[in-house]
Coordinates of C-alpha atoms in Angstrom, one line a residue:
M12 CA 95.2 -27.2 -23.8
N13 CA 94.2 -29.4 -20.9
Q14 CA 93.4 -26.3 -18.9
E15 CA 91.3 -24.9 -21.7
N16 CA 89.5 -28.2 -22.2
G17 CA 88.8 -28.4 -18.5
T18 CA 87.3 -25.0 -18.5
E19 CA 85.3 -25.8 -21.6
N20 CA 84.0 -29.0 -20.0
T21 CA 83.1 -27.1 -16.8
H22 CA 81.0 -24.6 -18.8
M23 CA 79.3 -27.4 -20.7
T24 CA 78.4 -29.2 -17.4
Q25 CA 77.0 -26.0 -16.0
A26 CA 75.0 -25.3 -19.1
N27 CA 73.6 -28.9 -19.1
G28 CA 72.6 -28.5 -15.5
Q29 CA 70.8 -25.3 -16.2
D30 CA 69.0 -26.8 -19.1
A31 CA 67.9 -29.7 -16.9
R32 CA 66.6 -27.5 -14.3
G33 CA 64.8 -25.4 -16.9
N34 CA 63.2 -28.5 -18.3
R35 CA 62.1 -29.6 -14.9
W36 CA 60.6 -26.2 -14.2
R37 CA 58.7 -26.2 -17.5
V38 CA 57.5 -29.7 -16.9
F39 CA 55.8 -28.7 -13.6
F40 CA 55.0 -25.0 -14.2
V41 CA 53.5 -25.0 -17.6
P42 CA 50.8 -27.6 -16.8
F43 CA 50.0 -25.7 -13.6
V44 CA 49.5 -22.5 -15.5
M45 CA 47.3 -24.3 -18.0
F46 CA 45.2 -25.8 -15.2
L47 CA 44.9 -22.4 -13.5
C48 CA 43.8 -20.8 -16.7
A49 CA 41.3 -23.5 -17.4
A50 CA 39.9 -23.2 -13.9
L51 CA 39.6 -19.4 -14.2
L52 CA 37.9 -19.8 -17.6
C53 CA 35.4 -22.3 -16.2
A54 CA 34.7 -20.0 -13.3
V55 CA 34.0 -17.1 -15.6
L56 CA 31.9 -19.1 -18.0
K57 CA 30.0 -21.0 -15.3
P58 CA 26.5 -19.5 -14.7
Q59 CA 26.5 -17.6 -11.4
P60 CA 23.4 -18.2 -9.2
H61 CA 20.8 -15.5 -8.9
V62 CA 20.7 -14.3 -5.3
L63 CA 17.4 -13.1 -3.9
R64 CA 17.5 -11.3 -0.6
V65 CA 14.6 -11.4 1.8
G66 CA 14.0 -9.1 4.8
I67 CA 12.6 -10.9 7.9
F68 CA 12.7 -10.5 11.7
A69 CA 12.8 -13.0 14.5
G70 CA 9.9 -14.0 16.7
S71 CA 6.2 -13.3 16.4
P72 CA 4.6 -10.2 14.9
W73 CA 1.7 -10.7 17.3
G74 CA 3.5 -10.3 20.6
V75 CA 3.4 -13.9 21.9
P76 CA 6.0 -16.5 22.6
G77 CA 6.7 -19.4 20.3
G78 CA 6.5 -17.7 16.9
D79 CA 9.0 -19.0 14.3
L80 CA 9.1 -16.9 11.2
Y81 CA 12.4 -18.6 10.3
G82 CA 10.7 -21.9 10.0
L83 CA 8.1 -20.4 7.7
M84 CA 10.8 -18.8 5.6
D85 CA 13.0 -22.0 5.5
D86 CA 10.1 -24.1 4.2
T87 CA 9.2 -21.5 1.6
I88 CA 12.8 -21.1 0.4
A89 CA 13.2 -24.8 0.1
A90 CA 10.1 -25.1 -2.1
F91 CA 11.1 -22.0 -4.1
E92 CA 14.7 -23.0 -4.8
A93 CA 13.5 -26.5 -5.9
E94 CA 11.3 -24.8 -8.5
H95 CA 13.9 -22.3 -9.5
P96 CA 17.3 -24.0 -10.2
G97 CA 20.2 -21.6 -10.0
V98 CA 18.5 -19.3 -7.6
Q99 CA 19.7 -18.8 -4.0
V100 CA 17.5 -17.1 -1.4
T101 CA 19.1 -15.5 1.6
Y102 CA 18.1 -13.6 4.7
V103 CA 19.8 -12.0 7.7
S104 CA 18.8 -13.7 11.0
G105 CA 18.8 -12.2 14.5
I106 CA 16.8 -9.0 13.8
S107 CA 14.1 -8.6 16.5
R108 CA 10.7 -7.2 15.7
D109 CA 11.4 -4.1 17.7
D110 CA 14.6 -3.4 15.7
Y111 CA 13.3 -4.4 12.3
S112 CA 11.8 -1.1 11.2
E113 CA 15.0 0.7 12.0
W114 CA 17.1 -2.0 10.3
L115 CA 15.0 -1.9 7.1
A116 CA 15.1 1.9 7.0
E117 CA 18.9 1.9 7.3
R118 CA 19.1 -0.6 4.4
F119 CA 17.0 1.6 2.2
L120 CA 19.1 4.7 3.1
A121 CA 22.2 2.7 2.1
G122 CA 20.6 1.6 -1.1
D123 CA 21.1 -2.0 0.0
E124 CA 17.6 -3.1 0.9
P125 CA 16.4 -6.7 0.4
D126 CA 14.6 -7.6 -2.8
V127 CA 11.6 -8.8 -0.9
F128 CA 10.7 -7.9 2.7
L129 CA 8.1 -8.2 5.4
L130 CA 6.3 -5.0 6.3
L131 CA 5.0 -4.2 9.7
P132 CA 1.6 -2.5 9.8
E133 CA 3.0 0.8 11.0
D134 CA 5.5 0.9 8.1
F135 CA 3.3 0.1 5.1
E136 CA 2.0 3.5 4.4
L137 CA 5.5 5.0 4.7
Y138 CA 7.1 2.8 2.1
A139 CA 4.1 2.8 -0.2
G140 CA 3.7 6.6 0.0
Q141 CA 7.4 7.2 -0.8
G142 CA 7.4 4.9 -3.9
A143 CA 9.7 2.4 -2.3
L144 CA 7.5 -0.5 -3.1
L145 CA 7.0 -2.1 -6.5
P146 CA 3.4 -1.9 -7.7
L147 CA 2.0 -5.4 -8.2
D148 CA -1.1 -5.1 -10.3
A149 CA 0.7 -5.2 -13.7
R150 CA 2.5 -8.4 -12.9
A151 CA -0.6 -10.0 -11.2
Q152 CA -2.7 -9.3 -14.3
K153 CA -0.2 -11.0 -16.6
D154 CA 0.2 -14.0 -14.2
A155 CA -2.5 -16.6 -14.9
A156 CA -1.4 -18.5 -11.8
F157 CA -2.2 -15.6 -9.5
D158 CA -5.7 -14.9 -8.2
A159 CA -6.4 -12.1 -5.8
E160 CA -9.7 -13.8 -4.8
A161 CA -7.6 -16.5 -3.1
F162 CA -7.0 -14.2 -0.2
Y163 CA -9.4 -13.2 2.6
P164 CA -10.8 -9.9 1.3
A165 CA -9.8 -7.6 4.1
A166 CA -6.3 -9.2 4.2
Y167 CA -5.7 -8.5 0.5
D168 CA -7.2 -5.0 0.7
Y169 CA -4.8 -4.1 3.5
G170 CA -1.9 -4.1 1.0
V171 CA -3.7 -1.7 -1.4
Y172 CA -2.5 1.9 -1.5
G173 CA -3.9 4.5 -3.8
G174 CA -6.0 1.9 -5.6
E175 CA -2.9 -0.2 -6.4
S176 CA -1.8 -3.5 -4.8
M177 CA 1.6 -2.7 -3.2
A178 CA 2.0 -5.7 -0.9
L179 CA 0.5 -9.1 -0.3
P180 CA -0.6 -10.7 3.0
V181 CA 1.6 -13.4 4.4
E182 CA -0.4 -14.1 7.6
C183 CA -3.1 -12.5 9.5
M184 CA -4.6 -12.4 13.0
T185 CA -8.1 -11.9 14.5
T186 CA -9.6 -11.4 17.9
L187 CA -11.8 -13.8 19.8
M188 CA -13.6 -13.8 23.1
F189 CA -11.9 -15.7 26.0
V190 CA -14.5 -17.4 28.2
N191 CA -13.8 -18.5 31.8
K192 CA -15.8 -21.8 31.8
T193 CA -15.2 -22.4 35.5
L194 CA -16.7 -19.1 36.5
L195 CA -19.8 -19.6 34.3
A196 CA -20.2 -23.2 35.5
A197 CA -20.2 -22.0 39.2
D198 CA -23.2 -19.9 38.4
G199 CA -24.9 -22.6 36.4
I200 CA -24.4 -20.7 33.1
A201 CA -23.8 -22.6 29.9
M202 CA -21.1 -21.6 27.4
P203 CA -22.5 -19.0 24.9
A204 CA -23.2 -20.2 21.4
N205 CA -20.8 -19.2 18.7
D206 CA -23.4 -16.9 17.2
W207 CA -24.2 -15.0 20.4
T208 CA -25.3 -11.4 20.5
F209 CA -24.7 -8.2 22.5
E210 CA -27.8 -9.1 24.6
D211 CA -26.4 -12.6 25.4
F212 CA -23.2 -10.9 26.4
Y213 CA -24.9 -8.4 28.6
R214 CA -27.2 -11.0 30.2
I215 CA -24.3 -13.2 31.2
A216 CA -22.2 -10.3 32.4
A217 CA -25.0 -9.1 34.6
A218 CA -25.6 -12.5 36.0
V219 CA -22.0 -13.1 37.1
T220 CA -21.2 -9.6 38.4
R221 CA -21.6 -9.8 42.2
D222 CA -20.0 -9.7 45.6
A223 CA -19.1 -13.4 46.0
D224 CA -17.5 -13.3 49.4
G225 CA -20.0 -11.0 51.0
D226 CA -17.6 -8.2 52.1
G227 CA -19.7 -5.6 50.4
V228 CA -17.2 -5.2 47.4
L229 CA -17.8 -6.6 44.0
D230 CA -15.3 -9.4 43.2
R231 CA -16.9 -11.2 40.2
F232 CA -17.2 -9.4 36.8
G233 CA -18.6 -9.9 33.4
A234 CA -15.8 -8.5 31.2
Y235 CA -12.3 -7.1 31.2
D236 CA -10.7 -5.1 28.4
Y237 CA -13.8 -5.1 26.1
G238 CA -14.1 -1.6 24.7
W239 CA -16.1 0.6 22.2
Q240 CA -13.7 -0.1 19.3
L241 CA -14.5 -3.9 19.4
A242 CA -18.2 -3.1 19.8
A243 CA -18.1 -0.8 16.8
T244 CA -16.1 -3.3 14.7
A245 CA -18.5 -6.1 15.5
G246 CA -21.3 -4.1 13.9
G247 CA -19.2 -3.3 10.9
A248 CA -19.1 0.5 11.7
P249 CA -16.5 2.4 9.8
L250 CA -14.8 5.0 11.9
F251 CA -13.0 7.0 9.2
R252 CA -13.4 7.8 5.5
A253 CA -11.0 5.8 3.3
D254 CA -8.8 8.8 2.5
G255 CA -8.5 9.7 6.2
R256 CA -10.0 13.2 5.8
A257 CA -13.2 12.6 7.8
S258 CA -14.7 10.5 10.5
Y259 CA -18.0 8.9 11.4
F260 CA -18.2 9.0 15.1
A261 CA -21.7 10.5 15.1
S262 CA -23.0 7.5 13.1
Q263 CA -25.8 5.3 14.5
D264 CA -23.5 2.3 14.6
V265 CA -20.9 4.0 16.7
E266 CA -23.6 5.4 19.0
Q267 CA -24.9 1.8 19.4
A268 CA -21.5 0.6 20.3
V269 CA -20.8 3.3 22.9
R270 CA -24.2 2.9 24.5
F271 CA -23.6 -0.9 24.8
C272 CA -20.3 -0.2 26.5
M273 CA -22.0 2.2 28.9
R274 CA -24.4 -0.5 29.9
L275 CA -21.5 -3.0 30.6
A276 CA -19.6 -0.4 32.5
A277 CA -22.6 0.4 34.8
L278 CA -22.6 -3.2 36.0
T279 CA -19.3 -2.7 37.9
Q280 CA -20.7 0.2 39.9
G281 CA -17.5 2.2 39.5
R282 CA -15.2 -0.7 40.5
Q283 CA -12.2 -0.8 38.1
V284 CA -11.7 -4.3 36.8
T285 CA -8.0 -5.1 36.6
P286 CA -5.7 -7.7 34.9
R287 CA -5.2 -9.3 38.3
D288 CA -9.0 -9.9 38.6
F289 CA -8.8 -11.7 35.3
D290 CA -5.7 -13.7 36.1
L291 CA -7.3 -14.9 39.4
G292 CA -10.4 -16.2 37.5
R293 CA -12.8 -13.5 38.6
V294 CA -13.8 -12.4 35.1
A295 CA -16.1 -14.2 32.7
F296 CA -15.0 -12.6 29.4
R297 CA -11.9 -11.0 27.9
P298 CA -11.0 -10.4 24.2
F299 CA -7.9 -12.3 23.1
T300 CA -6.1 -12.5 19.8
F301 CA -6.0 -16.0 18.3
A302 CA -2.2 -15.8 18.6
E303 CA -2.7 -15.7 22.4
Y304 CA -5.0 -18.6 22.2
R305 CA -2.5 -20.7 20.2
A306 CA 0.3 -19.7 22.5
Y307 CA -1.3 -20.1 25.9
R308 CA -3.9 -22.9 25.3
P309 CA -1.5 -25.9 24.7
Y310 CA 1.2 -27.2 27.1
P311 CA 3.7 -25.9 28.2
W312 CA 2.7 -22.2 28.0
R313 CA -0.6 -22.8 29.6
I314 CA 1.2 -23.9 32.8
K315 CA 2.5 -20.4 33.1
K316 CA -0.9 -18.8 32.5
Y317 CA -4.4 -19.2 33.7
T318 CA -4.0 -22.6 35.4
T319 CA -6.6 -22.0 38.1
F320 CA -9.6 -22.2 35.8
E321 CA -10.8 -23.9 32.6
W322 CA -11.2 -21.6 29.6
D323 CA -12.0 -21.5 25.9
C324 CA -12.5 -19.0 23.1
I325 CA -15.5 -18.2 20.9
P326 CA -16.2 -15.5 18.3
L327 CA -16.9 -12.0 19.5
P328 CA -20.6 -11.1 20.2
R329 CA -22.5 -9.3 17.5
P330 CA -25.1 -6.5 17.8
G331 CA -27.2 -8.3 15.2
G332 CA -26.8 -9.6 11.7
E333 CA -23.4 -10.6 10.5
A334 CA -20.5 -10.4 13.0
H335 CA -17.2 -8.7 12.3
A336 CA -13.9 -9.0 14.1
P337 CA -10.7 -6.9 13.9
L338 CA -8.0 -8.2 11.5
G339 CA -4.3 -7.7 11.8
V340 CA -2.2 -8.4 8.7
L341 CA 1.5 -9.1 8.1
L342 CA 2.4 -7.9 4.6
M343 CA 5.3 -8.6 2.3
G344 CA 6.4 -6.2 -0.5
V345 CA 9.0 -6.0 -3.3
S346 CA 11.6 -3.2 -3.5
A347 CA 11.0 -0.8 -6.3
R348 CA 14.8 -0.9 -7.0
T349 CA 15.2 -4.6 -7.1
H350 CA 17.1 -6.0 -10.1
E351 CA 15.2 -9.3 -9.8
Q352 CA 11.7 -8.2 -10.4
A353 CA 10.5 -11.5 -11.9
L354 CA 12.1 -13.6 -9.2
A355 CA 10.9 -11.3 -6.5
W356 CA 7.3 -11.6 -7.8
D357 CA 7.6 -15.4 -7.9
F358 CA 8.9 -15.5 -4.4
L359 CA 6.2 -13.2 -3.1
K360 CA 3.6 -15.3 -4.9
T361 CA 5.0 -18.5 -3.4
I362 CA 5.0 -17.3 0.3
T363 CA 1.5 -15.9 0.1
T364 CA -0.3 -18.4 -2.1
S365 CA 1.4 -21.8 -2.2
D366 CA 0.1 -24.7 -0.1
V367 CA 3.6 -25.3 1.3
A368 CA 4.1 -21.8 2.6
Q369 CA 0.6 -21.1 3.8
S370 CA 0.5 -24.4 5.6
A371 CA 3.8 -23.5 7.2
V372 CA 2.2 -20.4 8.7
L373 CA 0.1 -22.8 10.8
A374 CA 3.0 -25.2 11.5
H375 CA 5.6 -22.6 12.6
T376 CA 3.9 -19.4 13.7
Q377 CA 1.0 -18.3 16.0
G378 CA -0.6 -16.5 13.0
L379 CA -3.2 -17.6 10.6
P380 CA -2.8 -18.1 6.8
A381 CA -4.0 -15.2 4.7
R382 CA -5.0 -17.5 1.8
R383 CA -8.4 -19.0 1.8
G384 CA -8.9 -22.8 2.2
I385 CA -5.8 -23.6 4.3
I386 CA -7.6 -23.2 7.7
E387 CA -10.9 -24.5 6.4
N388 CA -9.4 -27.7 5.2
A389 CA -7.1 -28.3 8.1
D390 CA -7.9 -30.6 11.0
A391 CA -8.7 -29.1 14.4
A392 CA -5.4 -30.3 16.0
T393 CA -3.4 -28.4 13.4
V394 CA -5.3 -25.2 13.9
F395 CA -5.9 -25.2 17.7
G396 CA -3.1 -27.4 19.0
E397 CA -2.7 -31.1 20.0
G398 CA -5.0 -32.2 22.8
V399 CA -7.0 -29.0 22.7
T400 CA -10.8 -29.1 22.6
A401 CA -12.1 -25.9 21.2
S402 CA -15.6 -24.5 20.8
L403 CA -14.5 -23.1 17.5
T404 CA -14.1 -25.2 14.4
P405 CA -11.6 -24.5 11.5
A406 CA -14.6 -23.7 9.2
L407 CA -16.0 -21.2 11.7
L408 CA -12.6 -19.6 12.2
G409 CA -12.3 -19.3 8.4
R410 CA -15.7 -17.6 8.3
T411 CA -14.5 -15.1 11.0
L412 CA -11.6 -14.2 8.7
E413 CA -13.9 -13.8 5.7
T414 CA -15.9 -11.1 7.4
A415 CA -13.1 -9.5 9.5
K416 CA -12.3 -5.8 9.2
T417 CA -8.9 -4.0 9.1
A418 CA -8.1 -0.6 10.5
P419 CA -7.1 2.2 8.0
T420 CA -3.5 3.0 7.5
F421 CA -3.5 6.8 6.8
A422 CA -1.0 9.0 8.5
R423 CA -3.1 10.6 11.3
H424 CA -5.1 7.4 12.1
D425 CA -3.3 6.5 15.4
G426 CA -3.5 10.1 16.7
A427 CA -7.2 10.4 15.8
L428 CA -8.0 7.1 17.4
L429 CA -6.1 8.1 20.6
L430 CA -8.1 11.3 20.7
A431 CA -11.4 9.4 20.2
D432 CA -10.5 6.8 22.8
T433 CA -9.8 9.4 25.4
E434 CA -13.1 11.2 24.8
I435 CA -15.2 8.1 24.6
A436 CA -13.8 6.8 27.8
K437 CA -15.2 9.9 29.5
I438 CA -18.6 9.3 27.9
V439 CA -18.6 5.6 29.0
S440 CA -17.6 6.4 32.5
G441 CA -20.2 9.1 32.8
T442 CA -17.7 11.9 33.2
V443 CA -19.1 13.6 30.1
P444 CA -22.8 13.6 29.3
F445 CA -23.8 11.5 26.3
D446 CA -26.0 14.1 24.7
N447 CA -24.4 15.4 21.6
A448 CA -21.0 14.2 22.8
L449 CA -20.3 12.1 19.7
N450 CA -21.3 15.0 17.3
K451 CA -18.8 17.2 19.1
L452 CA -16.2 14.4 19.0
Q453 CA -16.6 14.0 15.2
K454 CA -16.2 17.7 14.6
E455 CA -13.0 17.8 16.7
I456 CA -11.5 14.7 15.0
N457 CA -12.4 16.0 11.5
A458 CA -10.6 19.3 12.3
Y459 CA -7.6 17.2 13.5
L460 CA -7.6 15.1 10.3
Q461 CA -7.8 18.2 8.0
K462 CA -4.9 20.0 9.5

């Protein structure tokens, strides 16, 4: 009996111990499972943020130091996310301009392209022609807050393909005339007026071109790197038909531009003007992009460039009437395959039209805003740099952008232009007689375009 009772008591003790351990396990485990389930349920039910991906590259699109597209993008994203709660905008950093085209192409081939992305000029026609860009006109027409007239005309038109807006301009760039003030002052010549003409340009160039040290060799020159393309653009001369199937090299405007460049070239008597001549302060005029002006005019970059003479920039000379300057444009488009069309359109509209983003173009990059009113209403220090005294004014720079001209984007454009440049260089140098040369060139280029 005692043995049996002892055994029975032992079994009861073991059972009680197991029950106690089971109770303790349930006390801790069951609430943990309930908490975990609740957390998972909250995570499932919680609205997930919309993620909008943007394609961007590092540095300046204009080939100068100091450009900060990331600063522009960060300011734009902050403003956009503040107006779109629950939306997160991301971008990949560290892609250089030189690598960007390849990176974007790889993303498209993988089906993993950004929703919104910058487009380099050489890539726009490729993506627009292949249907990779979302057409914008339908959304623009339904959006009362969007106005195409807010952009400089040529900048907006640059993003039009086949009669449809396919991309919008983020920033733009124009070309000005660099003036060596020290060289002009040494010959008692005043700075040209902002509305100077071809004849003013030629007169000054002729006056400064000479043998200054008396060794029988010319060592002062009127201009470096000014060519027939700038002269043709200044007069508003179109070089190609819009569809890229014909050219206008035999036109009166192109002839006028080539003849003017022949007059300038004759001043140097066959002496080839070099970049070193310019760097040493021996040249009166040289075309510069405004990005170069903004980069090299203020401290510290000016210490590394052109420190032996005073210089400034003015608009390019004009043949007569209204002047025109070349316009470069950095576009942004939307992927035709994006799942966030509405958000992508809103972001595109923000970076191209909002005060915050377009003012950030001036603050962070060496480019110029593509939207009207930003430059014109800015103070000179913001546009030209602190401590810089410029002959230009913000209003005059804005007017330059109003009348600027962009180059066409058809497939054979670069090849046709290279062919024209080679042949016109022979005309300007006198290697090829001028008579009927432009007519022959036009026929040759038309044949090339129609292949």
